mmCIF file of C-alpha atoms in Angstrom:
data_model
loop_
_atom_site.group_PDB
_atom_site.id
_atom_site.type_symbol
_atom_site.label_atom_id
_atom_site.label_comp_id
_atom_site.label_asym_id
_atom_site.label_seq_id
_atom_site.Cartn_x
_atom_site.Cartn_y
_atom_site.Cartn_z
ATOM 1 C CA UNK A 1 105.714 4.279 106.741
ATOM 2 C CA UNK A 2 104.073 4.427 110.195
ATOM 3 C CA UNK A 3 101.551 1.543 110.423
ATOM 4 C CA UNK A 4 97.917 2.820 111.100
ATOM 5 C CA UNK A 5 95.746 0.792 113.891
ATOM 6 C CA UNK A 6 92.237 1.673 113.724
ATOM 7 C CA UNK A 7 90.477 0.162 117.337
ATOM 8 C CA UNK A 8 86.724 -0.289 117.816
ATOM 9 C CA UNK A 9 86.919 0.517 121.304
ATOM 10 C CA UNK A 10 84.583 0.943 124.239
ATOM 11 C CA UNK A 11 86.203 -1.717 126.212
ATOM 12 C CA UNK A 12 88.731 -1.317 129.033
ATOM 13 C CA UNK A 13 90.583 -3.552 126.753
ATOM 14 C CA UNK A 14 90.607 -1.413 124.071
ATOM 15 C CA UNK A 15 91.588 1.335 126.249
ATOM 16 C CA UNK A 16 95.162 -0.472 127.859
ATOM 17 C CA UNK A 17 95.614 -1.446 123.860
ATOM 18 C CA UNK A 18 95.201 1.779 122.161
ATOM 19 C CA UNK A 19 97.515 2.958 125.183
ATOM 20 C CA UNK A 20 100.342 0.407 124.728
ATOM 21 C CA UNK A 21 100.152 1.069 120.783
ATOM 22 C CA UNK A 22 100.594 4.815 120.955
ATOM 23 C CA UNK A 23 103.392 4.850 123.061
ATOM 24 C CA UNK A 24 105.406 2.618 120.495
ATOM 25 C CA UNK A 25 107.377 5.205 118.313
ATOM 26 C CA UNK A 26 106.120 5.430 114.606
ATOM 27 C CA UNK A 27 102.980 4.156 115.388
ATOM 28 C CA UNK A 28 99.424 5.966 114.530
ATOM 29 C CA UNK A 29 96.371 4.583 116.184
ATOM 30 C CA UNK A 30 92.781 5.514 116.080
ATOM 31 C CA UNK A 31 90.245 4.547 118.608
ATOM 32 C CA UNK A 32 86.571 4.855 117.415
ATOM 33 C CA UNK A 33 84.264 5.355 119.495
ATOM 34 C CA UNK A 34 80.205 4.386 118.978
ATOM 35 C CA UNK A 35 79.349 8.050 121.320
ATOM 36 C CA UNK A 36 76.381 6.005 123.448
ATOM 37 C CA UNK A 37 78.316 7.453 126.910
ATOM 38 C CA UNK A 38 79.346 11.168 126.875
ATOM 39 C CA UNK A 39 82.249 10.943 128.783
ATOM 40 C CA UNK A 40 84.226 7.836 127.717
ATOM 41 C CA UNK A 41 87.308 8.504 129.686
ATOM 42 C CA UNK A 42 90.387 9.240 128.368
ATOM 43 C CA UNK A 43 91.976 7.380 125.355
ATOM 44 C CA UNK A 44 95.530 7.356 123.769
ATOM 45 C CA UNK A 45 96.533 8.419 120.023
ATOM 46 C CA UNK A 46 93.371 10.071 118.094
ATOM 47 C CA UNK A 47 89.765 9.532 119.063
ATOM 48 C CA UNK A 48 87.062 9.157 116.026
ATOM 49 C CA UNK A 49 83.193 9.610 117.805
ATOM 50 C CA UNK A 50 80.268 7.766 115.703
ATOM 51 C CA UNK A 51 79.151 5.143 113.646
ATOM 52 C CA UNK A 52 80.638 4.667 110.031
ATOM 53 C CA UNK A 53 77.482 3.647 108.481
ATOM 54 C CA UNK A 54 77.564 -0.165 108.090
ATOM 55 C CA UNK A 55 80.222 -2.603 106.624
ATOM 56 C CA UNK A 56 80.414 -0.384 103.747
ATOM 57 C CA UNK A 57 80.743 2.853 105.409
ATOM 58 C CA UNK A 58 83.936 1.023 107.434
ATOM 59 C CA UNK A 59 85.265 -0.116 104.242
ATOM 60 C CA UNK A 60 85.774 3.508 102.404
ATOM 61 C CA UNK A 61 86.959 4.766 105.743
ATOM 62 C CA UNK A 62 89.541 1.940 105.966
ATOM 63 C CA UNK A 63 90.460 2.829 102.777
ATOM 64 C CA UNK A 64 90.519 6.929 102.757
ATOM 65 C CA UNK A 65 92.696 6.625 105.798
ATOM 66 C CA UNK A 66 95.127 4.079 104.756
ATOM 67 C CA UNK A 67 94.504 1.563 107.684
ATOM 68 C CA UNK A 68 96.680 -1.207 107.932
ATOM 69 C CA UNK A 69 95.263 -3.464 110.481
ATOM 70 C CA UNK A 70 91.640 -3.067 112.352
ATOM 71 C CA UNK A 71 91.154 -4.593 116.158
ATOM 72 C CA UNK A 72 87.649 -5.247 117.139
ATOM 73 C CA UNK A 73 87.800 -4.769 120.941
ATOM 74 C CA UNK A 74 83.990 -3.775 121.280
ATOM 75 C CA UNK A 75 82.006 -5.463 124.045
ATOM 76 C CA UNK A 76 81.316 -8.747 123.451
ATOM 77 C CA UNK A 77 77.943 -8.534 122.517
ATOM 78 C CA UNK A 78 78.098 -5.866 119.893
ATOM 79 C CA UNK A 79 76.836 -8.067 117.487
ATOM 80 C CA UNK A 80 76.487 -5.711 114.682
ATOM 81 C CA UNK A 81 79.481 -3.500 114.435
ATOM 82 C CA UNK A 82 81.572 -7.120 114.720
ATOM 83 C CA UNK A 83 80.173 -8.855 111.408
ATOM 84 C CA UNK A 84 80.557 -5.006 109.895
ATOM 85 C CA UNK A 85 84.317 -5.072 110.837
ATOM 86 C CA UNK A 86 84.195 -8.701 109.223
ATOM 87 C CA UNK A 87 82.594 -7.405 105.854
ATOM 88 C CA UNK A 88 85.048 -4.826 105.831
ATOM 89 C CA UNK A 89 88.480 -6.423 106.192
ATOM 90 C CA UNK A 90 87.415 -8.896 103.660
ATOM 91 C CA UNK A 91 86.510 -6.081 101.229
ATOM 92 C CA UNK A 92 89.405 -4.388 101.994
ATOM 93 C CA UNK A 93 91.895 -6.974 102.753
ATOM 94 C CA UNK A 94 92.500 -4.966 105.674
ATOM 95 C CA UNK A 95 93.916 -7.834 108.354
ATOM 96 C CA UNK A 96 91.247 -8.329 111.376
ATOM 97 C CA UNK A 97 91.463 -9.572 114.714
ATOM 98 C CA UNK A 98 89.000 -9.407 117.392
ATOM 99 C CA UNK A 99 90.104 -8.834 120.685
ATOM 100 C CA UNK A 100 87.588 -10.842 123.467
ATOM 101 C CA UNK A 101 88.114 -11.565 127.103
ATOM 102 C CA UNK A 102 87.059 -15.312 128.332
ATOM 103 C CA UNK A 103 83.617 -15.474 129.214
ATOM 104 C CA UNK A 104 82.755 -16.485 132.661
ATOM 105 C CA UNK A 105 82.109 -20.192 134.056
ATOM 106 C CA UNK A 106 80.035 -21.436 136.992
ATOM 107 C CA UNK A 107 81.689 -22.604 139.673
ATOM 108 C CA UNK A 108 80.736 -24.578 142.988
ATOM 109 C CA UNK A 109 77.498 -23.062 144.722
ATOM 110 C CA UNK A 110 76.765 -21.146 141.671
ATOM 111 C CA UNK A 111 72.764 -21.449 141.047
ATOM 112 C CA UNK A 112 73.465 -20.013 137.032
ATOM 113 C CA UNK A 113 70.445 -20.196 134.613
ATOM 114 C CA UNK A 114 71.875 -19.843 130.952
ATOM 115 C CA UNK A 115 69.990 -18.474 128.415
ATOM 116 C CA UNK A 116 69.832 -17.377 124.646
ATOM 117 C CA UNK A 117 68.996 -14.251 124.872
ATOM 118 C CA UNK A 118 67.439 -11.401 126.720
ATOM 119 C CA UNK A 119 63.872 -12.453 125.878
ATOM 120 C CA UNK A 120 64.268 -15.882 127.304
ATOM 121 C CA UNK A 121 66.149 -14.132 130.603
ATOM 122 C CA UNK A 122 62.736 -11.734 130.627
ATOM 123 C CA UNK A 123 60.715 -15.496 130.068
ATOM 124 C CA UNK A 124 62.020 -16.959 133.038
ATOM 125 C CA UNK A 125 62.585 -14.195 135.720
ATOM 126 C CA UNK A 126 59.224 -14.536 136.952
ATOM 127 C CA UNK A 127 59.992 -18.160 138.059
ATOM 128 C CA UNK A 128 63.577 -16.650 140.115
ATOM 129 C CA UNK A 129 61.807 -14.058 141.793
ATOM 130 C CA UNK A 130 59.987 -10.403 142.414
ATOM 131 C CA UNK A 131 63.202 -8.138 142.678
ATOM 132 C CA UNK A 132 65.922 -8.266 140.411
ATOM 133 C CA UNK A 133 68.934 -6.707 139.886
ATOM 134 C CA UNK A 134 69.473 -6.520 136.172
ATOM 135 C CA UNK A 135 72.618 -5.132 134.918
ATOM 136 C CA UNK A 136 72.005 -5.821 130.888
ATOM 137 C CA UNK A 137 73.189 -2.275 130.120
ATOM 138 C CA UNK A 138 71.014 0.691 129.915
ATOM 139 C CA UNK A 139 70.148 0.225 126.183
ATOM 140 C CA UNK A 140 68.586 -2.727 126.272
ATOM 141 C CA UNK A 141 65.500 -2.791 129.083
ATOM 142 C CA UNK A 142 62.481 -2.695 126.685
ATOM 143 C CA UNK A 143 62.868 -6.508 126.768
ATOM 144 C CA UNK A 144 61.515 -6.718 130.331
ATOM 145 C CA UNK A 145 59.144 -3.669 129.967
ATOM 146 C CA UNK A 146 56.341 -5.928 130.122
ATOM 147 C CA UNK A 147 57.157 -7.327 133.568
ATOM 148 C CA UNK A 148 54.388 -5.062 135.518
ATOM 149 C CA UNK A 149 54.761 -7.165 138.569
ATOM 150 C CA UNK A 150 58.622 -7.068 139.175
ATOM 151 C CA UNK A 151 60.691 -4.527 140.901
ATOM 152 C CA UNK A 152 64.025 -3.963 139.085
ATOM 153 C CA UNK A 153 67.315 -1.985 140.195
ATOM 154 C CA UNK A 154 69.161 -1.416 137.416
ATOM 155 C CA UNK A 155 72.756 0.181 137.929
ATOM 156 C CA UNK A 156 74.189 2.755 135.070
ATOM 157 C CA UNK A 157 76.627 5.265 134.235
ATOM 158 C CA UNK A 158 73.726 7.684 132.276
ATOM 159 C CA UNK A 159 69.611 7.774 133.181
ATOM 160 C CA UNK A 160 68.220 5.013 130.780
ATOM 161 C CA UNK A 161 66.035 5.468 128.368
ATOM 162 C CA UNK A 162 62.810 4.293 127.820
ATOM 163 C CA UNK A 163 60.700 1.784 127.464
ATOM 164 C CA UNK A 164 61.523 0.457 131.078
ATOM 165 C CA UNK A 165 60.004 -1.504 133.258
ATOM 166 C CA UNK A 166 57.784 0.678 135.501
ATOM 167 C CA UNK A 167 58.739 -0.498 138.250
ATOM 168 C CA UNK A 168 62.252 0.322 137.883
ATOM 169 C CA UNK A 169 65.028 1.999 140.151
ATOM 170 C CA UNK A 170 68.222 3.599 138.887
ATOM 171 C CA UNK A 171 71.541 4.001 140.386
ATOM 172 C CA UNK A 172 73.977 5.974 138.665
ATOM 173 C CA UNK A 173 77.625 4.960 139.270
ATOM 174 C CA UNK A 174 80.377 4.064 137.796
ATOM 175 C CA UNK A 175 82.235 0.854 138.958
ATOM 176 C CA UNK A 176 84.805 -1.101 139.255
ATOM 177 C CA UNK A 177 82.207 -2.626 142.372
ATOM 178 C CA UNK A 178 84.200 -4.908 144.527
ATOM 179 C CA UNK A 179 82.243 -7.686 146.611
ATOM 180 C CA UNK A 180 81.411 -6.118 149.247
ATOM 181 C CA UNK A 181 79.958 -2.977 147.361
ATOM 182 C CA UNK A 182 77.884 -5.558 145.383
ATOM 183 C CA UNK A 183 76.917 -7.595 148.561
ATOM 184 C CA UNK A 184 75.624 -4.157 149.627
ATOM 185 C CA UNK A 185 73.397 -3.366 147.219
ATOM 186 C CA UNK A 186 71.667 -6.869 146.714
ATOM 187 C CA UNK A 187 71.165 -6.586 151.098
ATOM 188 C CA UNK A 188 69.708 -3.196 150.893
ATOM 189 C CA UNK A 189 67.685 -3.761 147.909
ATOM 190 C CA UNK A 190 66.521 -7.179 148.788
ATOM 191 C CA UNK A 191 67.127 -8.452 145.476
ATOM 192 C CA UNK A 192 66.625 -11.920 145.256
ATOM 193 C CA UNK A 193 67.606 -12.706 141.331
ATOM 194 C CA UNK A 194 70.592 -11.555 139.192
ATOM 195 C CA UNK A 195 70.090 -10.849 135.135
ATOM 196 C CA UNK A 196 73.814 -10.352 134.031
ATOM 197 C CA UNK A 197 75.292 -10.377 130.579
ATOM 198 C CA UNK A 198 78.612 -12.862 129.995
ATOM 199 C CA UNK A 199 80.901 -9.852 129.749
ATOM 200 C CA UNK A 200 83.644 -11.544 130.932
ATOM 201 C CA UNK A 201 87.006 -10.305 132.539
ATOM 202 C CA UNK A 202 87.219 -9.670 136.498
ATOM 203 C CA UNK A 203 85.920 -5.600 136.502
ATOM 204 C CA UNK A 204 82.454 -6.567 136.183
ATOM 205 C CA UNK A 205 82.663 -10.486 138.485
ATOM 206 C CA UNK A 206 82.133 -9.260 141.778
ATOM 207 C CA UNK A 207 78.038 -9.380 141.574
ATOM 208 C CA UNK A 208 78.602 -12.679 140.129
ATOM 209 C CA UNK A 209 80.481 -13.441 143.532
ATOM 210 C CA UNK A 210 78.064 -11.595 145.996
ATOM 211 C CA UNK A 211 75.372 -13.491 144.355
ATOM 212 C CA UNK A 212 77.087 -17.032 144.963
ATOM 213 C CA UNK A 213 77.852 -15.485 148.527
ATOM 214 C CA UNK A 214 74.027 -15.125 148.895
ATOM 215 C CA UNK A 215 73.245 -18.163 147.043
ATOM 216 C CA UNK A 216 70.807 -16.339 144.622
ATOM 217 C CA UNK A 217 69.560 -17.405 141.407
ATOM 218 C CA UNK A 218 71.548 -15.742 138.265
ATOM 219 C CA UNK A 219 70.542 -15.629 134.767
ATOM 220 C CA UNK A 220 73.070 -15.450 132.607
ATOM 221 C CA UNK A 221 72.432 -14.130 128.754
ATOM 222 C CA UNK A 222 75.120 -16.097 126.577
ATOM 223 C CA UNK A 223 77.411 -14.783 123.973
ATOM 224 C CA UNK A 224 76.347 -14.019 119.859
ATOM 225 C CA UNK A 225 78.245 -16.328 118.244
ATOM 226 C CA UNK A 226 81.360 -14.621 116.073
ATOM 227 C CA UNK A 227 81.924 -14.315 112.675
ATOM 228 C CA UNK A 228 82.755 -17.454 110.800
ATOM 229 C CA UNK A 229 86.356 -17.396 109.941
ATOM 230 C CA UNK A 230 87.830 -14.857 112.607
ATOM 231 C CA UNK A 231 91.047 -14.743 114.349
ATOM 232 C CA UNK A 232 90.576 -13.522 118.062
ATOM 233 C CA UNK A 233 92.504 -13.189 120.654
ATOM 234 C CA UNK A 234 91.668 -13.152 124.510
ATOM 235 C CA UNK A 235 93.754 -10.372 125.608
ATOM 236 C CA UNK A 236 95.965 -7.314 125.079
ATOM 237 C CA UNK A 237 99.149 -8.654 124.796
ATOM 238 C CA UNK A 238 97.695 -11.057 122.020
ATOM 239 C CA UNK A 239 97.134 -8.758 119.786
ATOM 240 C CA UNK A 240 100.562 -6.942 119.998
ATOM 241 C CA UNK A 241 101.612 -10.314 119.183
ATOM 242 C CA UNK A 242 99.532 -10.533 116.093
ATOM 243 C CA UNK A 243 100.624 -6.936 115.157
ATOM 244 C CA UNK A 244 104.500 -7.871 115.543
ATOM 245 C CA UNK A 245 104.888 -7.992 111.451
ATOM 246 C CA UNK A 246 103.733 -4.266 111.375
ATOM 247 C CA UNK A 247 106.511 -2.748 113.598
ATOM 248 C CA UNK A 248 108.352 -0.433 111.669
ATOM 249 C CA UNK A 249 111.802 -1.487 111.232
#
């Protein structure tokens, strides 16, 4: 029997995973996909676009397609859809792992203000400064909507949605940035405070860099806590590791 992966991707993680698991002969892999960008780049093995519709929703559809281990390699702040995948292997008895990249850490002549969540980053901005460059994600800027007296430049793949800010400017792109493309943009915009998500992992670091560089304040929104009881793993080759007992033989 061919051992089924099903991956809740929209990382580059879960991109280099679902690759590395395709190309392994007798292996079937499934990347699903939440559909929030509408052109996610290319993935390996079969591509499932959508929600499932909660815990239970994941369960039946682990079941119906005979999954034999699930990978949660969303972004580390998808709260939701990682205590679903939780619910659902323990229904199931469907093995779960979650794949996470370390978080970031401050280092020397890094002026970092931690915080809780993005209500307390919107709380405190007004103390940092008048033009920020928040890069929360374009989903999630009704939290600082209220803030009628700050300029914000807020970088995304898509337009956002609102409620915004209203005094908000948007710059499609698409990174990886390096530090000098970041050092750019806080120069030309004059932005004198960063709002910045612990992501994690080195494609997203570099404003984290140009900001030390500049010796600007950064507010940084700390992790949801994870499921009690998971396994995770920091990185790609861990969870080949953990799928080892699955190879066909």
């Amino acid at each position: 029997m061919s051992p089924h992966i099903l991956i809740l991707g929209g990382t580059t993680e879960a991109r280099e995973l679902a690759a590395a698991l395709a190309s392994r002969p007798g292996w079937r892999v499934t990347t699903s996909l939440a559909g929030r960008v509408t052109r996610p780049g290319t993935v390996a093995g079969q591509v499932r676009i959508g929600g499932f519709g909660g815990a239970e929703g994941l369960a039946d559809w682990l079941r119906e397609e005979q999954v034999d281990a699930l990978v949660d390699a969303t972004h580390p702040f998808a709260r939701a859809i990682t205590a679903h995948a939780a619910r659902a292997s323990a229904a199931t008895g469907v093995p779960c792992v979650v794949l996470r990249r370390p978080g970031w850490w401050p280092g020397p002549g890094d002026r970092w203000h931690p915080v809780d969540s993005l209500d307390e980053a919107a709380q405190l901005l007004p103390s940092l400064g008048r033009r920020v460059f928040l890069t929360t994600g374009r989903m999630e800027l009704a939290a600082f909507a209220h803030l009628t007296e700050l300029h914000f430049v807020v970088r995304s793949v898509e337009l956002p949605e609102p409620p915004m800010p209203p005094r908000t400017e948007v710059l499609l792109a698409r990174g990886p940035f390096t530090v000098t493309d970041e050092s750019a943009l806080l120069h030309d915009h004059c932005v004198d405070v960063l709002v910045t998500k612990d992501s994690g992992g080195a494609a997203t670091s570099a404003k984290l860099t140009a900001a030390r560089q500049l010796s600007l304040p950064v507010v940084v929104v700390r992790r949801p806590a994870l499921p009690d009881g998971v396994t995770v793993v920091p990185d790609v080759a861990g969870v080949q590791r953990w799928l080892e007992p699955l190879t066909p033989r």
